[in-house]
Each structure stands twice: as C-alpha cells, then as structure tokens.
mmCIF file of C-alpha atoms in Angstrom:
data_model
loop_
_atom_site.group_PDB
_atom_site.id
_atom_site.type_symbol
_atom_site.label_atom_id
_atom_site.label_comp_id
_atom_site.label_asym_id
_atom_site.label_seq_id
_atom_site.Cartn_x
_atom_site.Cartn_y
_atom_site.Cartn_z
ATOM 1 C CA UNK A 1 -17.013 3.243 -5.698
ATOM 2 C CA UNK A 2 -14.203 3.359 -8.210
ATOM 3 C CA UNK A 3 -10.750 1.581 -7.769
ATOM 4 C CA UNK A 4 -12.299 -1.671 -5.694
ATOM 5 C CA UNK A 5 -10.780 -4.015 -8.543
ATOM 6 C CA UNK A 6 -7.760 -2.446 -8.128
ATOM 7 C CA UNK A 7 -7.465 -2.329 -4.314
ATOM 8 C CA UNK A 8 -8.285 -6.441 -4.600
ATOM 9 C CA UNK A 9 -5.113 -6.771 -6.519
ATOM 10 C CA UNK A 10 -3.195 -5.408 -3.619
ATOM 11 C CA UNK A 11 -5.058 -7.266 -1.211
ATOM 12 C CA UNK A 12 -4.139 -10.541 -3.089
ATOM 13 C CA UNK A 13 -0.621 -9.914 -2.560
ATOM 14 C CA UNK A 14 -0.608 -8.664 0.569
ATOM 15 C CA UNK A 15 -2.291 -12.076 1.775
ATOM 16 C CA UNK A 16 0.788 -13.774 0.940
ATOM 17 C CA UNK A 17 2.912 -12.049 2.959
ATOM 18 C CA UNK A 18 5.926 -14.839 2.641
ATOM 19 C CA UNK A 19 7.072 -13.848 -0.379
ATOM 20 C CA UNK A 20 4.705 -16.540 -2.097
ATOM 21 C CA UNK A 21 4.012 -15.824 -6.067
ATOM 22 C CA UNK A 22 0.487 -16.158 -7.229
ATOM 23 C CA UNK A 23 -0.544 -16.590 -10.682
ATOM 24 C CA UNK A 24 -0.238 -13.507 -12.689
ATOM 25 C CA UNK A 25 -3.822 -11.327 -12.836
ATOM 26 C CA UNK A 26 -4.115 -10.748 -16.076
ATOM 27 C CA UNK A 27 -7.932 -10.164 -15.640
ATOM 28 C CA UNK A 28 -7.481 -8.184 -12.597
ATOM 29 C CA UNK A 29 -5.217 -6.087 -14.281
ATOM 30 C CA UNK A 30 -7.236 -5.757 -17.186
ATOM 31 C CA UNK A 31 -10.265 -4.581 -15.711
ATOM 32 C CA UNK A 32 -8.469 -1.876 -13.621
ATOM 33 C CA UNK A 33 -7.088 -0.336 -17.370
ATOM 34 C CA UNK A 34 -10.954 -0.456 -18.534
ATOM 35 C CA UNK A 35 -11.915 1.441 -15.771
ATOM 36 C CA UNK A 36 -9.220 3.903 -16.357
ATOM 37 C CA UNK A 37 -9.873 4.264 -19.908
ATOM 38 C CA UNK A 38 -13.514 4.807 -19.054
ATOM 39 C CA UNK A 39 -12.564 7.940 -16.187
ATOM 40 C CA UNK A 40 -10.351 9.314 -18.809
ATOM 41 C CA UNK A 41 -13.204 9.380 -21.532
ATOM 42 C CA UNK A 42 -15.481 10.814 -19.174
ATOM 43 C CA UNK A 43 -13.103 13.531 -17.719
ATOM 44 C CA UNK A 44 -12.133 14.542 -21.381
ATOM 45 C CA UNK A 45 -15.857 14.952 -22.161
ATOM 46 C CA UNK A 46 -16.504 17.214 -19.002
ATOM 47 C CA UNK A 47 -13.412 18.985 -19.469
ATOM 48 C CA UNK A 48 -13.811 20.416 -22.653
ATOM 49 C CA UNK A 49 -17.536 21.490 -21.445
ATOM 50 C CA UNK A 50 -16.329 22.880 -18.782
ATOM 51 C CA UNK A 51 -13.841 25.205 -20.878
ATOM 52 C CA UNK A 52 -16.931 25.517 -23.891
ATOM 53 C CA UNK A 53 -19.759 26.190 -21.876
ATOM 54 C CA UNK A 54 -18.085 27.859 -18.591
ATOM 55 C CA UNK A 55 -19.363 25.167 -16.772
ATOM 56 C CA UNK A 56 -17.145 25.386 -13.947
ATOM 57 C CA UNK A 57 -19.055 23.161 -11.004
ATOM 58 C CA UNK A 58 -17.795 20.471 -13.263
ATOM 59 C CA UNK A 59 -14.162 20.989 -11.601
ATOM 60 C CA UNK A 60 -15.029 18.893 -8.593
ATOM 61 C CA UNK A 61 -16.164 15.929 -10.500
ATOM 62 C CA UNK A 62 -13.063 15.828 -12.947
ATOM 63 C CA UNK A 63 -10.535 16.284 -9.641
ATOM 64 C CA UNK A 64 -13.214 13.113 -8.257
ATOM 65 C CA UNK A 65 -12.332 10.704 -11.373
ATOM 66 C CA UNK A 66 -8.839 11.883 -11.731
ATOM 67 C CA UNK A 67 -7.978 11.192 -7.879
ATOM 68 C CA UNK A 68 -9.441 7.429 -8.958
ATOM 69 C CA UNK A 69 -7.320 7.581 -12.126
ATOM 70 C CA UNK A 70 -3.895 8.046 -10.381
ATOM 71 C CA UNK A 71 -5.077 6.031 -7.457
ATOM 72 C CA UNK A 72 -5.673 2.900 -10.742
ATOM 73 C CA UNK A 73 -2.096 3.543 -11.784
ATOM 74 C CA UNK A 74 -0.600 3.158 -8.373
ATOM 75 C CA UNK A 75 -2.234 0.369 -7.327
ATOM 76 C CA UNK A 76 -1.463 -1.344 -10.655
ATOM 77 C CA UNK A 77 2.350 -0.122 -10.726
ATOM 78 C CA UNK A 78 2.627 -1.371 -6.742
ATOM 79 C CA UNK A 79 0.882 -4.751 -7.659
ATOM 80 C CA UNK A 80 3.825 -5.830 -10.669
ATOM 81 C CA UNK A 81 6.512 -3.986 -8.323
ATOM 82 C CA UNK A 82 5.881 -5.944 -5.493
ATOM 83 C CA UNK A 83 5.953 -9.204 -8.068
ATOM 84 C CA UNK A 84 9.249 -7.949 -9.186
ATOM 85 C CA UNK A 85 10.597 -8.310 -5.437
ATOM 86 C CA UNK A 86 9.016 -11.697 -5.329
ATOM 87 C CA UNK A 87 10.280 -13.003 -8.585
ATOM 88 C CA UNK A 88 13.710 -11.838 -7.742
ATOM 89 C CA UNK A 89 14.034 -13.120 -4.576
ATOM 90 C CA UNK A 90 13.303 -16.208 -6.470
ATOM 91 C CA UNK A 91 16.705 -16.054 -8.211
ATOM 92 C CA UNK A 92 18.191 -15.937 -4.291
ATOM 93 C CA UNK A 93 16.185 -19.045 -3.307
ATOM 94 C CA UNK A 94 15.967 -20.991 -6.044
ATOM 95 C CA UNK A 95 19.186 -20.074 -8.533
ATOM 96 C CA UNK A 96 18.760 -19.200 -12.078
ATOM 97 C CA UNK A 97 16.322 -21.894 -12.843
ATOM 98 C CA UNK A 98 13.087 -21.565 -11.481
ATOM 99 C CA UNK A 99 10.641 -24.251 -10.959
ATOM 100 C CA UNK A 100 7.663 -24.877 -13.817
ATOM 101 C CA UNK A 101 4.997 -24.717 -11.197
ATOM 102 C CA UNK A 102 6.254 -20.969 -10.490
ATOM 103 C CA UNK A 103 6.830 -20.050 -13.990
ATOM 104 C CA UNK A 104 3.510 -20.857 -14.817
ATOM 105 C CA UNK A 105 2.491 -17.915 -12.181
ATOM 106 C CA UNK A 106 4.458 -15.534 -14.367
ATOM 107 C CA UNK A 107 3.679 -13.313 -17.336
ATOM 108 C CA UNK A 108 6.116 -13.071 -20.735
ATOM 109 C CA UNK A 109 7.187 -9.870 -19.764
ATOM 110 C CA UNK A 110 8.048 -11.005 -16.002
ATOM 111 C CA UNK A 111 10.146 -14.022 -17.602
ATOM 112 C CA UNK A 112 11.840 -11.452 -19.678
ATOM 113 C CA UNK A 113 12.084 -8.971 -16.791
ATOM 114 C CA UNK A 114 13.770 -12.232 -14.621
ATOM 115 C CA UNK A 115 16.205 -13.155 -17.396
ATOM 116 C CA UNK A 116 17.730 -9.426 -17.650
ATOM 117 C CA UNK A 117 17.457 -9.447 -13.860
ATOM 118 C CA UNK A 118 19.982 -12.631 -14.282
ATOM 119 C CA UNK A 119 22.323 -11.074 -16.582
ATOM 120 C CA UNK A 120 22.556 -7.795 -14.254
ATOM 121 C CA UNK A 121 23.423 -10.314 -11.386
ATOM 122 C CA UNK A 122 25.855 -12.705 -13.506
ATOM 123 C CA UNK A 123 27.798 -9.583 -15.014
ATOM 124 C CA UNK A 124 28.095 -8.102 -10.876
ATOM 125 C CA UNK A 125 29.520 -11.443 -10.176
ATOM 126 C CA UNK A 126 31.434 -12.118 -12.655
ATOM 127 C CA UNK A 127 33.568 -8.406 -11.773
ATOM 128 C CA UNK A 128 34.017 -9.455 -8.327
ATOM 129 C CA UNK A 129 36.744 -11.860 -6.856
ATOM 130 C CA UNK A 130 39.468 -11.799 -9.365
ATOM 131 C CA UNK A 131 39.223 -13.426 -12.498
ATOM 132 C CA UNK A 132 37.106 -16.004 -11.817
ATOM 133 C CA UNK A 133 34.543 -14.256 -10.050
ATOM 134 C CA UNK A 134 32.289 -14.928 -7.020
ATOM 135 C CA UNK A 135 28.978 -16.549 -6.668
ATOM 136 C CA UNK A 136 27.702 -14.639 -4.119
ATOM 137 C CA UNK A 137 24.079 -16.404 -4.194
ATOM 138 C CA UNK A 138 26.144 -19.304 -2.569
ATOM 139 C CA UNK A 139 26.832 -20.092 1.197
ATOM 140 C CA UNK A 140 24.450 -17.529 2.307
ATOM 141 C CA UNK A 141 24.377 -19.075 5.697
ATOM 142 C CA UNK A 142 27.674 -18.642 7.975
ATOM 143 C CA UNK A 143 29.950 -21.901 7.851
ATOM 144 C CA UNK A 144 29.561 -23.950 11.292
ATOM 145 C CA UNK B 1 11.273 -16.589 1.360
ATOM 146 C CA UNK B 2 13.583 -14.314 3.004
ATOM 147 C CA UNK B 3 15.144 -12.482 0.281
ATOM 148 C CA UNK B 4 11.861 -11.036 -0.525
ATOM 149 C CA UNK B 5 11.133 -7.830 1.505
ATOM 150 C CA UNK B 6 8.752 -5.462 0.797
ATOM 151 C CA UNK B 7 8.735 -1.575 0.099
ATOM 152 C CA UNK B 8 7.693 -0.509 3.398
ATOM 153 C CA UNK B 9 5.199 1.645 4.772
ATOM 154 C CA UNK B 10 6.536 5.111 4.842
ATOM 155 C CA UNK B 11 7.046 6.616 8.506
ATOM 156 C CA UNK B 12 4.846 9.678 10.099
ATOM 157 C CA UNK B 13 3.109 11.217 7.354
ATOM 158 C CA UNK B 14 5.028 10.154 4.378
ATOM 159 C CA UNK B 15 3.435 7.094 2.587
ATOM 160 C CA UNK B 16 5.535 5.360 -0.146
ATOM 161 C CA UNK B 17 3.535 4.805 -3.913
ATOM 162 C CA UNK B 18 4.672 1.148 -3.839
ATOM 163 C CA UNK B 19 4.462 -0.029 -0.064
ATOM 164 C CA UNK B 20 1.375 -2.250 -0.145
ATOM 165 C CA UNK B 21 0.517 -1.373 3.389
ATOM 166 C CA UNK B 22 0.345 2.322 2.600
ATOM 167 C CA UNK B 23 -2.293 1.338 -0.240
ATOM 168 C CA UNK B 24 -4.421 -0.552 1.831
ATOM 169 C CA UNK B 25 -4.004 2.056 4.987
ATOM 170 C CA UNK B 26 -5.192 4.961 2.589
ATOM 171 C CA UNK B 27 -8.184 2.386 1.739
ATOM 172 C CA UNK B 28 -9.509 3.208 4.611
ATOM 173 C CA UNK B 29 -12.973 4.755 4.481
ATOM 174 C CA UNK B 30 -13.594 7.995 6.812
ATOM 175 C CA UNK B 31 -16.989 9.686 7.337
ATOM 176 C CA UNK B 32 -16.796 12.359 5.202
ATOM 177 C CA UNK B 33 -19.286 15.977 3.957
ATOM 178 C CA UNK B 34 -19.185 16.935 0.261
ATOM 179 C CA UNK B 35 -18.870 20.727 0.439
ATOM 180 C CA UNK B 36 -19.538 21.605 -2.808
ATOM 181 C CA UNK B 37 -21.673 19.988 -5.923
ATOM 182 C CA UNK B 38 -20.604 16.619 -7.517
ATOM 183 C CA UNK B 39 -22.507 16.452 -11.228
ATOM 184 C CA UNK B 40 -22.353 13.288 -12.665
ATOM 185 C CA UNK B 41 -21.529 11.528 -9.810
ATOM 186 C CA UNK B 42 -25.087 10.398 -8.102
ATOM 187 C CA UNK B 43 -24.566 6.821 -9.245
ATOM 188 C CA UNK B 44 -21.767 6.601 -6.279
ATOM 189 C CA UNK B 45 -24.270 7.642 -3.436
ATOM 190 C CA UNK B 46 -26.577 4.340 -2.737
ATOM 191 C CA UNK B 47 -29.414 6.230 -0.801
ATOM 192 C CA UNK B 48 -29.746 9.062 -3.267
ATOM 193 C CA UNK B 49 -31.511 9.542 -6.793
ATOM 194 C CA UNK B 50 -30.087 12.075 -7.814
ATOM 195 C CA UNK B 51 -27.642 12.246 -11.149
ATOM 196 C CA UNK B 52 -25.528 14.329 -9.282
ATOM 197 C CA UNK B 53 -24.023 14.071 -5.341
ATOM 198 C CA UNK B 54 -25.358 17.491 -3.543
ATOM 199 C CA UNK B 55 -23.656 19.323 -1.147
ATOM 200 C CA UNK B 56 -24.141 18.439 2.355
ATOM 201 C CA UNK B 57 -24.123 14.833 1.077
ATOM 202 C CA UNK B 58 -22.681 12.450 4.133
ATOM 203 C CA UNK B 59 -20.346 9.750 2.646
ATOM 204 C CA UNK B 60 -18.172 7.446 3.866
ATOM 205 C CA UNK B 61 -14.741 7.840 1.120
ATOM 206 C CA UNK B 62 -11.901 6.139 1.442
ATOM 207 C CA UNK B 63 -8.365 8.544 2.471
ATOM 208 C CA UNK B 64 -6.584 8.794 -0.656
ATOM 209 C CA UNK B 65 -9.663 10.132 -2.168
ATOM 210 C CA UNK B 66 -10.179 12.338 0.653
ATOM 211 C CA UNK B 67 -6.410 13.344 0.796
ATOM 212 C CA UNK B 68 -7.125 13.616 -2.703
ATOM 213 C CA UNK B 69 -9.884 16.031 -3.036
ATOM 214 C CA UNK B 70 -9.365 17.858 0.504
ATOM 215 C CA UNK B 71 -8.246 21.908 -0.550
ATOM 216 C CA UNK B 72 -6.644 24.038 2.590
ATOM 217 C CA UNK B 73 -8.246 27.062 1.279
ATOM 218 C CA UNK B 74 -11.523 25.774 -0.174
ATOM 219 C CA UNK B 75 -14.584 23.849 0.990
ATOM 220 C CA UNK B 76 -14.750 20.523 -1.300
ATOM 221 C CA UNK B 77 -14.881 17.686 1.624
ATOM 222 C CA UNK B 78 -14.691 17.887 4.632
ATOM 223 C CA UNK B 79 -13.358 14.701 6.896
ATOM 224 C CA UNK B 80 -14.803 13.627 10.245
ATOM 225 C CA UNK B 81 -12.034 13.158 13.009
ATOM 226 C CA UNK B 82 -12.608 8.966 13.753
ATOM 227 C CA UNK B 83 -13.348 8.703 17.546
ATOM 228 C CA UNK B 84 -10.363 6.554 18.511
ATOM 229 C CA UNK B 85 -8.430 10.262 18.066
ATOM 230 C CA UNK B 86 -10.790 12.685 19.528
ATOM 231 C CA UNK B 87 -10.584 14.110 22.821
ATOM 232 C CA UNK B 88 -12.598 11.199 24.756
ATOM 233 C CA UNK B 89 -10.309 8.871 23.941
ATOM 234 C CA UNK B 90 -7.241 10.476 24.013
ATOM 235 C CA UNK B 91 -7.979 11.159 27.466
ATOM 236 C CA UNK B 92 -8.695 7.219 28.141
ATOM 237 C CA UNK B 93 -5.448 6.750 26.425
ATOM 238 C CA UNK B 94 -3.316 9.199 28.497
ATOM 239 C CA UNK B 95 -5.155 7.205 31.777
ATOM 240 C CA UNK B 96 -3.520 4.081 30.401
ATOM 241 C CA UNK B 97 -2.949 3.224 26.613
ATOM 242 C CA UNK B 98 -2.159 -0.717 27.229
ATOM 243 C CA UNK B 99 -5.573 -1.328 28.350
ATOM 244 C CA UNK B 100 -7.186 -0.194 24.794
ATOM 245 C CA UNK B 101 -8.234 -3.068 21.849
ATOM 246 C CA UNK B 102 -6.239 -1.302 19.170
ATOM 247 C CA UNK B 103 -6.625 -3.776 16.881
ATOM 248 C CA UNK B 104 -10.534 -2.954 17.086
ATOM 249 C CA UNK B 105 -10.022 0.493 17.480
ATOM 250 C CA UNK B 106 -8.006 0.513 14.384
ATOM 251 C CA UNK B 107 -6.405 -1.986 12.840
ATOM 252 C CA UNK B 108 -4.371 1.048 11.038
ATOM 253 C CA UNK B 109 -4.415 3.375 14.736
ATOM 254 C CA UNK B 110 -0.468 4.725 14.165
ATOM 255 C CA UNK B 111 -0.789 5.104 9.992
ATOM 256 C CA UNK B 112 -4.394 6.384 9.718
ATOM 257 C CA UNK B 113 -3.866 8.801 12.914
ATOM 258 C CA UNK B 114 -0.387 10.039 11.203
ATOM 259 C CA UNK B 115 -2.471 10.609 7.892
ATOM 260 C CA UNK B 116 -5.337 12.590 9.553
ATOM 261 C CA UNK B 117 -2.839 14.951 10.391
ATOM 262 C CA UNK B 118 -3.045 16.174 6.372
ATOM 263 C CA UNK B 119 -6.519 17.646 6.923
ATOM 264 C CA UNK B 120 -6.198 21.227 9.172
ATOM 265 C CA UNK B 121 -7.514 20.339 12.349
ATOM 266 C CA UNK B 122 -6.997 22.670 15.520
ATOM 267 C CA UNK B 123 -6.890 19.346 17.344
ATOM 268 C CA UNK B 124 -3.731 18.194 15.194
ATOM 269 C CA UNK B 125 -1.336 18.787 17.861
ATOM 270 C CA UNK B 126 -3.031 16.930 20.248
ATOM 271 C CA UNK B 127 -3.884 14.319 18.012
ATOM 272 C CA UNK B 128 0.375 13.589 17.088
ATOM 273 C CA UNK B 129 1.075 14.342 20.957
ATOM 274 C CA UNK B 130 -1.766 10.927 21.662
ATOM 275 C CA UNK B 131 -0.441 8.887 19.111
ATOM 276 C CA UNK B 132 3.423 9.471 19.653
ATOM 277 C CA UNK B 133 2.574 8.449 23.411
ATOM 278 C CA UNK B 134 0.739 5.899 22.747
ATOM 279 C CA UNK B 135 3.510 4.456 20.823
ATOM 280 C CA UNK B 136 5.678 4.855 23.750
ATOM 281 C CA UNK B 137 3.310 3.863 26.489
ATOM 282 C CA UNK B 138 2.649 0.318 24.522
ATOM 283 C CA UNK B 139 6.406 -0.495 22.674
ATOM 284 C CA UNK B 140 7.875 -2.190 25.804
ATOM 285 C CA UNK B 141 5.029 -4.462 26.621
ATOM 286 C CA UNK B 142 5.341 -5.502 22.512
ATOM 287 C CA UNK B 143 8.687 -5.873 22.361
ATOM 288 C CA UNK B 144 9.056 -8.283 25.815
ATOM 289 C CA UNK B 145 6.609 -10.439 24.857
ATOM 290 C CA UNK B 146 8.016 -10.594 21.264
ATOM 291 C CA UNK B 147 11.346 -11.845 22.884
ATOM 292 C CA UNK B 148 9.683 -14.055 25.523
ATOM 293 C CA UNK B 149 7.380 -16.011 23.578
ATOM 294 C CA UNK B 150 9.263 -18.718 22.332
ATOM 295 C CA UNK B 151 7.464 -21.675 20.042
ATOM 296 C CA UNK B 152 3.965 -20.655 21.212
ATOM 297 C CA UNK B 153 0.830 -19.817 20.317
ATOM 298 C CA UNK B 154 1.133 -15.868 20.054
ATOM 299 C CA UNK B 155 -2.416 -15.408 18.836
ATOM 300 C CA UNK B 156 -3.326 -14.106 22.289
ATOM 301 C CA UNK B 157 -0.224 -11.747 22.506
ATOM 302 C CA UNK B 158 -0.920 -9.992 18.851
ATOM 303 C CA UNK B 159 -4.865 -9.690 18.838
ATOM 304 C CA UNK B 160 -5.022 -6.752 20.340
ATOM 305 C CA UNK B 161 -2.359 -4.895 18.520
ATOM 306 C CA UNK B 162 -2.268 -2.702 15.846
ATOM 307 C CA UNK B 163 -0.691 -3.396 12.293
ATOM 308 C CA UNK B 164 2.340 -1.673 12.532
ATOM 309 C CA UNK B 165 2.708 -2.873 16.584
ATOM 310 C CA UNK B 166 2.103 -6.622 14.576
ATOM 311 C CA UNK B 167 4.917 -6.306 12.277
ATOM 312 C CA UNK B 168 6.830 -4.837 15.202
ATOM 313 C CA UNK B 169 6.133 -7.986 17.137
ATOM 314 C CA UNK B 170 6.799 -10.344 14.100
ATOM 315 C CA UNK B 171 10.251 -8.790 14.004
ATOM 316 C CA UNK B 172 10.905 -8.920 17.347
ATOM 317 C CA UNK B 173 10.090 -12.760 16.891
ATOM 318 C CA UNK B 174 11.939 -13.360 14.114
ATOM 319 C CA UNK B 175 15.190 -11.903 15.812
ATOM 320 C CA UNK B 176 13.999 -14.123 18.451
ATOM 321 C CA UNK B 177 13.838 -17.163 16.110
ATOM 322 C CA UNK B 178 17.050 -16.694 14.358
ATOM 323 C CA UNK B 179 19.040 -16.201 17.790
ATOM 324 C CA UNK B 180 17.717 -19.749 19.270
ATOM 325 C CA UNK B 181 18.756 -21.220 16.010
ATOM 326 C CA UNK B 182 21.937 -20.260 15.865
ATOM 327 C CA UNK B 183 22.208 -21.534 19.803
ATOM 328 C CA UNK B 184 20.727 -24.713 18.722
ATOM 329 C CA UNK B 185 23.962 -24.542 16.034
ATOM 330 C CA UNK B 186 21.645 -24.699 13.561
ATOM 331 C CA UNK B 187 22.174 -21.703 11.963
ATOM 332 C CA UNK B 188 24.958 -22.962 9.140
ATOM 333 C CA UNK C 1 15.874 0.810 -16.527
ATOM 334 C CA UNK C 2 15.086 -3.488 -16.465
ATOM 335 C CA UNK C 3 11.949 -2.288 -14.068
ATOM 336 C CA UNK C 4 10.980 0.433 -15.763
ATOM 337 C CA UNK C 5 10.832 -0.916 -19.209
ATOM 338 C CA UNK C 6 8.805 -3.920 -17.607
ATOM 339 C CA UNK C 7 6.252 -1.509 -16.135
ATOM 340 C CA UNK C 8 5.654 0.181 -19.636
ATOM 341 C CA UNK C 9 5.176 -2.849 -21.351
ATOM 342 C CA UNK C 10 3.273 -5.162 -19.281
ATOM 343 C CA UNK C 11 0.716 -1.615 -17.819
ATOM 344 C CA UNK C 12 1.618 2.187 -18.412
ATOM 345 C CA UNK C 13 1.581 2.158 -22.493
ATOM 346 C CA UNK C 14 -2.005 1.353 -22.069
ATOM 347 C CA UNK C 15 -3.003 3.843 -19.649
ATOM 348 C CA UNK C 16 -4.471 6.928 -20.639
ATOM 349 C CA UNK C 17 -1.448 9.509 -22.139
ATOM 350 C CA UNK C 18 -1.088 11.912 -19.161
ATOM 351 C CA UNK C 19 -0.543 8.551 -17.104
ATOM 352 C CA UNK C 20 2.102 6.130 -18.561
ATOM 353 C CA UNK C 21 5.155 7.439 -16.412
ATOM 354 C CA UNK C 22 5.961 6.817 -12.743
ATOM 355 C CA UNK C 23 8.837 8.856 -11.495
ATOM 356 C CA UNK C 24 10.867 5.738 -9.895
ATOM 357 C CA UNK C 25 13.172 7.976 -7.620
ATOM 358 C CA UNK C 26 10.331 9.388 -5.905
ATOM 359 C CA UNK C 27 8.465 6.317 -5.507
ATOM 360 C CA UNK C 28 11.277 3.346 -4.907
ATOM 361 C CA UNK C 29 12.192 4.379 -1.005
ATOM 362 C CA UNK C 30 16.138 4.576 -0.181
#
C-alpha cells in the first residue's frame, strides 16, 4: 500500500513522546517525495487519457493515488512541524545554545529555522520590561 | 521536556493535519468493498492477478483513504462498521462499559468511532449515543485512579484503556506529580 | 512566516506543483 514510508516517519516521532529529538530523516523523507513524484507521473498520464480517450473508469484510480498524494504531504509537513515544536522547546530548556550531540540531529534548514526562532524571541524580550528588557526564559519555576 | 507539547488530536470529528495522533488514528485499516473498478491498481490487492482491482474486491484500507475516496451520493467504497460499534456490543456496553478491554477493542475506540461517523450509516446515532456514554460511564474510574496512584507501577491501571483515556490518565498523573512536588517544597 | 519558509525549503518546493502549499491557519489548531 502507498504512504507506509511516510506513516513510519510519524511513528518515529510519536515513539518519543518526551519531546526527545531524533536525528533528522533525510532518507525517510526522501523516499516519501519519490513516491510522490512517482503518483503524480502516473496520475498525469491517466489523466490526460482519461480526457483523450473518454476513458472515464480511470476517475477512481486518479482520486486512489491523489488521496495517497495529499496523505505524503501531510504526513511529511506534520513530521518537520512536530520537529519545529521539539527544537523550540529546546531554546526553553536549554537557552540559545544547544548542545552538539542535538545539533547533530538537526538539518541546515532546522538550524536556520532555530536561529530566526531566536531572534523572534530576543526582539519580544528585548520590548518588554522597560529598557532593559526581560528574560523571560529565566526563573520559570516559582521562587520558594 | 516540558515546553514541548504537541498539536493535539482534534475533538469529535474534527482531526487536525499536524496532530500526530490524528495521523496514526486515520492509519487505521477498516474492512472495506470497492464499489466500482480500480484500473491500474491490481498490484495493491495481494490475492489477486489481476492489473486492475474489480469491483466487489474485499480490502482492508486504511481511514484516510477511505474518508478519502468514500462519495455520499455514489458507490466507490463502501466501509464495514468494526464490531466494537455495532449493535452487539453497544448493548454489552450499555450493560456495563468498565468491564470492556478497550485497549484490545481499540486502541483508537473514542477517535476511530468519532471518525466512522463520516460514512452515512443509519446506525450513526446510535453509534455517537455508545461512544459519548461510554466516555461517561468510564471517566471517573480514570480519573480516581490517575489521582490515587502515587509512585507506582500504573501498568495495571492503563492496560486496559484506550489512547485518548491514556493520555487522560497521564494528565491526571502529571497534575498529580506536580501537586506532591510542590508539597514536598520542591517545586522552586 | 519563519515556519512556513522552513517547510518550503526543507519539503513542499519538491513536491509535485499542485502540492507545495499548506494553508497554516487551517491546519495550526488555536
């Protein structure tokens, strides 16, 4: 059936339900775009038979592949979302310096997404608190 | 880590596109009937030659596909109601519905029940009506022994609970935790 | 506008055309 590499990215998150950041999937994710690519191919071919030749009982099988198609992009865009929320929670347990071990889990485009992420936070703390600002990734536990 | 929470499973019928419990819920495979031709597509049906999958064909396909696919108006698939939600055991579950394995009859009882409701079924009424009292028949017991099992092995408490009754649980622990902490001054 | 500009460059610009957007105020729950 289609969409089983896809569906074991999600499941490879999900196992690490703490919050935990495993190395990026590159592979995983790679594989899932091949079979997309492939579907698309396929329901390009059928569709313009199916408009050239009448050939109507095609319909089924291009709704088939394109259900699998936006069922690849979901699981994809749900598998680097749900690294976002890791990674940034990251910035809330660890500060703006992240250990090597971890950054070695993440991608270029996650480092990149994690240092704008940092500069969002800095500017929102640097506007609160007067002049000079509030670290609000500080004291998060109540004072005894 | 506690600052990481993630997107949610959406509630009732709703499912959200980046909740990774909704993804794996509509994973779920459901016996299903092709009602109509698929050409092209024989290679998906292990028991059958054919190029194409015929109608009649009996396949199990996961929910989004059948959510997917599924037409009000037309035959294309057709989805077979999973016993845990026909009338047999809706009746054993009005008797009592603490006494049931839901965890075996599930794991996903609540979310795949909720999500069955998408396909036009006369029993759909009856179907919400089990589930919403199932809910209520089980919550209590969940939630006391979330809040009375204190560093112990809850193994025993949670097997027989479904997902979303687990994550109800771990909550209720959590809370749990947290408060006994902060007794123990130990929250600061 | 961070997320989304992650998204496009790490997945969607390599998904077929009629696939490379995701409408984040539908799918990012209140």
């Amino acid at each position: 059936m289609f969409c089983e590499k896809a569906i074991e990215l999600i499941r490879e998150l999900h196992r690490m339900s703490d919050g935990q950041l495993p190395a990026f999937n590159e592979d995983g994710i790679r594989q899932v775009l091949e079979e997309m690519k492939a579907l698309y191919e396929q329901n390009q071919s059928d569709v313009n038979e199916a408009k050239s030749e009448g050939k109507s009982e095609l319909i089924p099988t291009i709704k088939f592949r394109h259900c699998c198609l936006l069922r690849n992009q979901r699981c994809i865009a749900a598998y680097l979302y749900d690294r976002l929320l890791r990674i940034r929670a990251l910035r809330w347990e660890y500060g703006s310096v992240l250990p090597t071990n971890i950054r070695f889990h993440m991608c270029a485009e996650e480092l990149e997404w994690f240092n704008q992420y940092k500069k969002s936070l800095a500017t929102y703390m640097r506007s609160l608190g007067g002049e000079e600002g509030l670290d609000i990734t500080q004291d998060m536990k109540p004072p005894k | 880590t506690p600052s990481y929470v993630p997107v949610p499973p959406g509630v009732g019928m709703e499912d959200n596109f980046f909740s990774l419990d909704d993804i794996l819920l509509s994973h779920e495979r459901l016996p299903s009937r092709m009602e109509c031709l698929f050409p092209r597509l024989g290679f998906l049906e292990k028991s059958s030659d054919s190029r194409d999958i015929q109608e009649g064909t009996k396949m199990e396909m996961p929910l989004f596909l059948a959510k997917g696919l599924y037409e009000r108006k037309r035959r294309v698939v057709s989805v077979e109601l999973p016993k845990v939600y026909k009338e047999g055991w809706r009746t054993v579950f009005s008797a009592d519905p603490t006494v049931v394995d839901l965890h075996k009859m599930g794991p996903y009882y609540y979310g795949l029940g909720s999500q069955m409701l998408h396909f036009d079924s006369p029993e759909n009424p009856e179907i919400a009506q089990a589930i919403l009292q199932t809910f209520i028949g089980r919550f209590r017991r969940t939630m006391d022994s979330s809040q009375n099992a204190y560093n112990e092995d809850t193994s025993a408490l949670v097997e027989r609970l479904d997902y979303l009754e687990r994550a109800l649980f771990k909550a209720g622990q959590s809370g749990l935790n947290s408060f006994q902490c902060w007794e123990r001054g130990r929250a600061s | 506008t961070n997320t989304e500009t992650y998204l496009k460059s790490v997945a969607l610009k390599h998904m077929p055309p009629n696939l490379q957007t995701v409408d984040m105020l539908k799918a990012v729950p209140e």
